[in-house]
Short mmCIF file of C-alpha atoms and ligand atoms in Angstrom, two decimals:
data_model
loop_
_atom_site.label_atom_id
_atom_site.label_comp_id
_atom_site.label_asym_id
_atom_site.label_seq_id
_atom_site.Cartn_x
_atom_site.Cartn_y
_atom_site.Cartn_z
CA UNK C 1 0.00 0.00 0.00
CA UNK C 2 1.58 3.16 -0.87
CA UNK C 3 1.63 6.52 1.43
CA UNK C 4 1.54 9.03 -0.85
CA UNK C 5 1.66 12.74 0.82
CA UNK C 6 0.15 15.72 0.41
CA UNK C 7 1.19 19.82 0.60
CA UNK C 8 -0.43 21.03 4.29
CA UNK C 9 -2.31 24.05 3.77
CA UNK C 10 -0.89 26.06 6.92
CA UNK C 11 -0.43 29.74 7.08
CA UNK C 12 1.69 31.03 10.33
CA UNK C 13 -0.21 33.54 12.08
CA UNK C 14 1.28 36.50 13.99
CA UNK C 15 1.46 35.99 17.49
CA UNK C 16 -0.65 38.28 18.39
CA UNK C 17 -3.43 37.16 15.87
CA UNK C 18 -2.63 33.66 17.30
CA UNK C 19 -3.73 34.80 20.52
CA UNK C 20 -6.50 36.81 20.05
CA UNK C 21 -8.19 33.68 17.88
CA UNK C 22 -7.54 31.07 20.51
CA UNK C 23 -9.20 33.43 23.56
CA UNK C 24 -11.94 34.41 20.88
CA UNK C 25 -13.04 30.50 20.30
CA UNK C 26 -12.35 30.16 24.56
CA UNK C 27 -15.29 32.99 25.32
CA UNK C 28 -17.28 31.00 22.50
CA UNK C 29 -17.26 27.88 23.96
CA UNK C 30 -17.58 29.37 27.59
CA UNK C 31 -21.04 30.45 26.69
CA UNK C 32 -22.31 26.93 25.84
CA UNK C 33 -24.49 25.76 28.16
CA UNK C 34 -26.09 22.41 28.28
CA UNK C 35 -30.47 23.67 28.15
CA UNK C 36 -33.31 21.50 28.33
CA UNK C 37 -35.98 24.11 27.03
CA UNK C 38 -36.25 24.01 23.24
CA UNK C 39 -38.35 26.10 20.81
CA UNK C 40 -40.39 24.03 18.23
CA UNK C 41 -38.94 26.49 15.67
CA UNK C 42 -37.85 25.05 12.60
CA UNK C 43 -33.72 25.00 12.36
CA UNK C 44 -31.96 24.75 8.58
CA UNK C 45 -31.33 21.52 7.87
CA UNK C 46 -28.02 22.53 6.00
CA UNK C 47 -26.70 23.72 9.13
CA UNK C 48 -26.51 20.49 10.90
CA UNK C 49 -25.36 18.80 7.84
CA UNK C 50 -22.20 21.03 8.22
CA UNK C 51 -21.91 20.55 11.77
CA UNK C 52 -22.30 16.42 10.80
CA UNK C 53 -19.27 17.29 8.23
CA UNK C 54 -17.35 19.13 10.91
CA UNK C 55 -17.60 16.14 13.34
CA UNK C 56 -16.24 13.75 10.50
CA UNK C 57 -12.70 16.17 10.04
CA UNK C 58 -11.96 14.62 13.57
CA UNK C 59 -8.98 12.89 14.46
CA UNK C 60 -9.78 8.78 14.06
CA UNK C 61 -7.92 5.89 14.08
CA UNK C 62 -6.15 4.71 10.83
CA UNK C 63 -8.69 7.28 9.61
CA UNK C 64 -11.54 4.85 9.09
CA UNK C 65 -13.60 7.42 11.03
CA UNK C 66 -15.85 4.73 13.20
CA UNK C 67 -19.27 7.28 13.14
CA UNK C 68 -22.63 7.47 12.02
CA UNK C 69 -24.91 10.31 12.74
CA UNK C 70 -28.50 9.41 12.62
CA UNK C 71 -30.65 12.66 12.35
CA UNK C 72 -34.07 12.36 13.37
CA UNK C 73 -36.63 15.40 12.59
CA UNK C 74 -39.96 16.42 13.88
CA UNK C 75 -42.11 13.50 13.41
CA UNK C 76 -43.51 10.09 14.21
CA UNK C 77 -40.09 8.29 15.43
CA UNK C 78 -39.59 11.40 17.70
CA UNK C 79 -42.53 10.15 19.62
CA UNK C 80 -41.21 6.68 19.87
CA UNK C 81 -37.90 8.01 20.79
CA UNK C 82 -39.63 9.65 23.79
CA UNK C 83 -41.42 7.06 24.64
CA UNK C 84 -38.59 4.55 24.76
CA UNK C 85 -36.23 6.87 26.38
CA UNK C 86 -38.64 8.30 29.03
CA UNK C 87 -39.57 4.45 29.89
CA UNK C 88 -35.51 3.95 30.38
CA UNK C 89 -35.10 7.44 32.52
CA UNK C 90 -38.23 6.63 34.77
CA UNK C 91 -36.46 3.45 35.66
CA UNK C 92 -33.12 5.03 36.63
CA UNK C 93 -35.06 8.00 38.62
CA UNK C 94 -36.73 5.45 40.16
CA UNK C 95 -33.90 3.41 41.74
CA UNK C 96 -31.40 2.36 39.21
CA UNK C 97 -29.13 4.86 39.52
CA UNK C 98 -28.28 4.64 42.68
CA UNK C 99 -28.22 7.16 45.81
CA UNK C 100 -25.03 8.70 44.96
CA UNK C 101 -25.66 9.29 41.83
CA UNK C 102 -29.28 10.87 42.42
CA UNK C 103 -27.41 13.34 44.92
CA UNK C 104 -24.56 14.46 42.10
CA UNK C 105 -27.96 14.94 39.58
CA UNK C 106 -29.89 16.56 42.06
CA UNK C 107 -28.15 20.18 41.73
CA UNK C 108 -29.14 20.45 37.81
CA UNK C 109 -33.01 19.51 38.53
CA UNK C 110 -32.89 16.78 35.81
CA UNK C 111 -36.02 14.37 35.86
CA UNK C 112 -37.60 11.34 33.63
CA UNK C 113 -39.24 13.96 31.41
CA UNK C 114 -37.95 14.30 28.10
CA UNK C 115 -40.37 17.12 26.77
CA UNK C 116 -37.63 17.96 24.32
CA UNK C 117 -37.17 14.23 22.77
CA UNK C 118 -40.00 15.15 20.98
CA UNK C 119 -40.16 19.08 20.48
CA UNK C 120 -36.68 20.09 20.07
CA UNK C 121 -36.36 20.92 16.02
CA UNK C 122 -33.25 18.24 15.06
CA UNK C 123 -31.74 15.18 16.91
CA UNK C 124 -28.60 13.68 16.19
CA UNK C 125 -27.88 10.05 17.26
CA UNK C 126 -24.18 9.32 17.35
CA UNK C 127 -23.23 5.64 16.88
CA UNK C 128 -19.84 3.94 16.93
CA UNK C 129 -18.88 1.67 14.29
CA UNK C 130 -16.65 -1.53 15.57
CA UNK C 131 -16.10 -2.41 12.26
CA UNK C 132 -15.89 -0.40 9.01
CA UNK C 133 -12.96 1.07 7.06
CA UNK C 134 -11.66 4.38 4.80
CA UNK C 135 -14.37 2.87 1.89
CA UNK C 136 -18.33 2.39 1.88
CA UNK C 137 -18.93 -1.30 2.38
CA UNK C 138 -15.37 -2.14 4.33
CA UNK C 139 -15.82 -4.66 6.83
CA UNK C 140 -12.51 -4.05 8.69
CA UNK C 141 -11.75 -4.04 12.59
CA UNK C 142 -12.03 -0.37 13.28
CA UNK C 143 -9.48 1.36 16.04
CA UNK C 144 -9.64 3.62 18.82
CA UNK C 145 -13.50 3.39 18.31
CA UNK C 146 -14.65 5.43 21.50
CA UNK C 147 -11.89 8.19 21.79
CA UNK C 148 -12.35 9.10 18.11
CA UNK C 149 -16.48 9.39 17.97
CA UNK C 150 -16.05 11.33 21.46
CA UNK C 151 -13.56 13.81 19.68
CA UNK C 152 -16.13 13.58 16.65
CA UNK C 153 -19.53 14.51 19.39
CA UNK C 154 -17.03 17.39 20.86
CA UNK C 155 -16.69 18.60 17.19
CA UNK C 156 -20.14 18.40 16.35
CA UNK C 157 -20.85 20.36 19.30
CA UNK C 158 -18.68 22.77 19.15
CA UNK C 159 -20.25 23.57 14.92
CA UNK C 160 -23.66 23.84 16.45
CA UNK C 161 -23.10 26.36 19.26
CA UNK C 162 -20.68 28.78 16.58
CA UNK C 163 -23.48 28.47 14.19
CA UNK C 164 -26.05 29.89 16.75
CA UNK C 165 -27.44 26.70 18.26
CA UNK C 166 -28.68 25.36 21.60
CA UNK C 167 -27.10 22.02 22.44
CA UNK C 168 -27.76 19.31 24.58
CA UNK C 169 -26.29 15.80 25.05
CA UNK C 170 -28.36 13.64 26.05
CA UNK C 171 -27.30 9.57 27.45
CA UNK C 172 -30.26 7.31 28.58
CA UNK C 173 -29.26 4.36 29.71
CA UNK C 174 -29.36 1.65 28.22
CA UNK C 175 -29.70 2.93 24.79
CA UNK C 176 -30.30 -0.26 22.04
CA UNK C 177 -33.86 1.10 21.45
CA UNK C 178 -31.92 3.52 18.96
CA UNK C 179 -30.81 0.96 16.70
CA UNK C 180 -34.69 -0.20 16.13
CA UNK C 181 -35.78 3.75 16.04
CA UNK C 182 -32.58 4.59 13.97
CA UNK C 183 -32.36 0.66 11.60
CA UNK C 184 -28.79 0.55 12.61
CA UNK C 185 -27.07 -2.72 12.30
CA UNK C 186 -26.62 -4.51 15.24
CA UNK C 187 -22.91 -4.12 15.61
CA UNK C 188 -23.13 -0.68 15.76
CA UNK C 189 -23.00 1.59 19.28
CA UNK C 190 -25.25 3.66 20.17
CA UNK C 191 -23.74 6.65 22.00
CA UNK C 192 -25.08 9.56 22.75
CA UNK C 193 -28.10 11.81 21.46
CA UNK C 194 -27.23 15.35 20.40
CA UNK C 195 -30.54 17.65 20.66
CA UNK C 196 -30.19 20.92 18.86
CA UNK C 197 -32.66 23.57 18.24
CA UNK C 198 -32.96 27.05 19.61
CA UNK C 199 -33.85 27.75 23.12
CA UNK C 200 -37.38 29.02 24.72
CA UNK C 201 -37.74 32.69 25.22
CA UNK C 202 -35.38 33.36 28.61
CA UNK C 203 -34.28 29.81 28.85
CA UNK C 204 -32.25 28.92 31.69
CA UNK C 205 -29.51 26.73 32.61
CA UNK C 206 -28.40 25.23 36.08
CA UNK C 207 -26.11 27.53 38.49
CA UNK C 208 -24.35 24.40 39.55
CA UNK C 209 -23.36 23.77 35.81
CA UNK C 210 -21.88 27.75 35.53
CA UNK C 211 -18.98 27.05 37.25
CA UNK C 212 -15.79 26.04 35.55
CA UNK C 213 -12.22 24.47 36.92
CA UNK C 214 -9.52 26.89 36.50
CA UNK C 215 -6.93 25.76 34.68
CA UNK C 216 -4.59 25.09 38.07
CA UNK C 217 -7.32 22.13 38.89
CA UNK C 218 -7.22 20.94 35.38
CA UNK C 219 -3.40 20.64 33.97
CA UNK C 220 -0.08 20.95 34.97
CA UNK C 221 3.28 21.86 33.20
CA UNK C 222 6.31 20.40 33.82
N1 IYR O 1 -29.61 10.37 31.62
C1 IYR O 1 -30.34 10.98 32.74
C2 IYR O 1 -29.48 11.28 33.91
C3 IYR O 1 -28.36 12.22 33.77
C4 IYR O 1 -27.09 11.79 34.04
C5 IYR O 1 -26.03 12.66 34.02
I1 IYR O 1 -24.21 11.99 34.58
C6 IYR O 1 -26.22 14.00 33.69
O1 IYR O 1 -25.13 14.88 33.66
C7 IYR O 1 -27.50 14.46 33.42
C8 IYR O 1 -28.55 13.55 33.44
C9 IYR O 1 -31.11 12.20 32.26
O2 IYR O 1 -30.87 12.67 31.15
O3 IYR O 1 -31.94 12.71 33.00
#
């Protein structure tokens, strides 16, 4: 197999440019907030498409990019996806998840009702693929599976908030009802549920979730 290369389109920036990008994106991303309230309002379809292509430029193992993104509209299967998800949540308010885990919930006011499973405008199921390959068809053990659709979800994220978007991720657990609602073969991972739309009129977001590590709790340098 040969390894042919390519010219890297890279263009130094001046320092100063350098830094003013990099705190730019930092006060973007600071005002991303996980909300629960979504308008019905229709959203473009084109611009989750280009968040969807954003999320596949990620970083993958021997680039055989492991995703799929199933997007789900307003409609019928958003009803069964409520269903089957609020049926899943009910049982983990109720007891499954544990005392412990109820208490480290209880500050963001989260409960089995998943109004916006069915209201929010666009809903993007990630899966991971344990087998696939570069080419459509491929059949190949995939690598690094779960590190490179988390960078992908982070991605995707990241497209829908600069394009003006409301985001929230969304985890019940367990999750196989997606590969009925979404016909995903069985091999396939479901991972996470990206809702997207805008928010309600003076939507709100938790206190406890407005606070952020500085970066002395979060890295070192040596
Ligand atoms: N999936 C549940 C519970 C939940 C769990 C965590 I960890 C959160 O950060 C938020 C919610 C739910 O969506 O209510």
């Amino acid at each position: 197999m040969s390894h042919d290369t390519l010219p890297l389109d890279f263009t130094e920036l001046p320092e100063a440019d350098m830094r003013e990008r990099a705190l730019a994106f930092f006060e973007t991303m600071k005002a991303r907030h996980t909300i629960r309230d979504f308008s019905e309002r229709p959203v473009p379809r084109d611009l989750i498409e280009t968040a969807i292509l954003t999320a596949g430029t990620a970083p993958n193992g021997a680039n055989h990019q492991p995703w799929w993104f199933s997007v789900l509209g307003q409609g019928p299967l958003r009803t069964q996806l409520r269903a089957a998800a609020e049926a899943e949540e009910r049982a983990f308010y109720e007891g499954k998840a544990g005392e412990e885990w109820l208490d480290a919930l209880a500050p963001l006011g989260t409960d089995a009702n998943k109004p916006f499973l069915e209201t929010a405008p666009w809903i993007i199921a990630v899966f991971a693929q344990r087998r696939g390959g570069p080419n459509p068809g491929d059949r190949k053990k995939n690598y690094y599976v779960s590190e490179s659709v988390g960078i992908a979800c982070g991605l995707l994220i990241a497209s829908l908030h600069q394009a003006g978007l409301a985001t929230l991720t969304h985890t019940p657990n367990p999750m196989s009802f997606l590969t009925q609602i979404c016909e995903r073969p069985a091999d396939e991972k479901p991972v996470m549920l990206i809702v997207t739309g805008y928010p309600i009129e003076h939507a709100t977001y938790p206190a406890h979730a407005a606070s952020k590590k500085p970066l002395d709790q979060i890295s070192d340098f040596r």
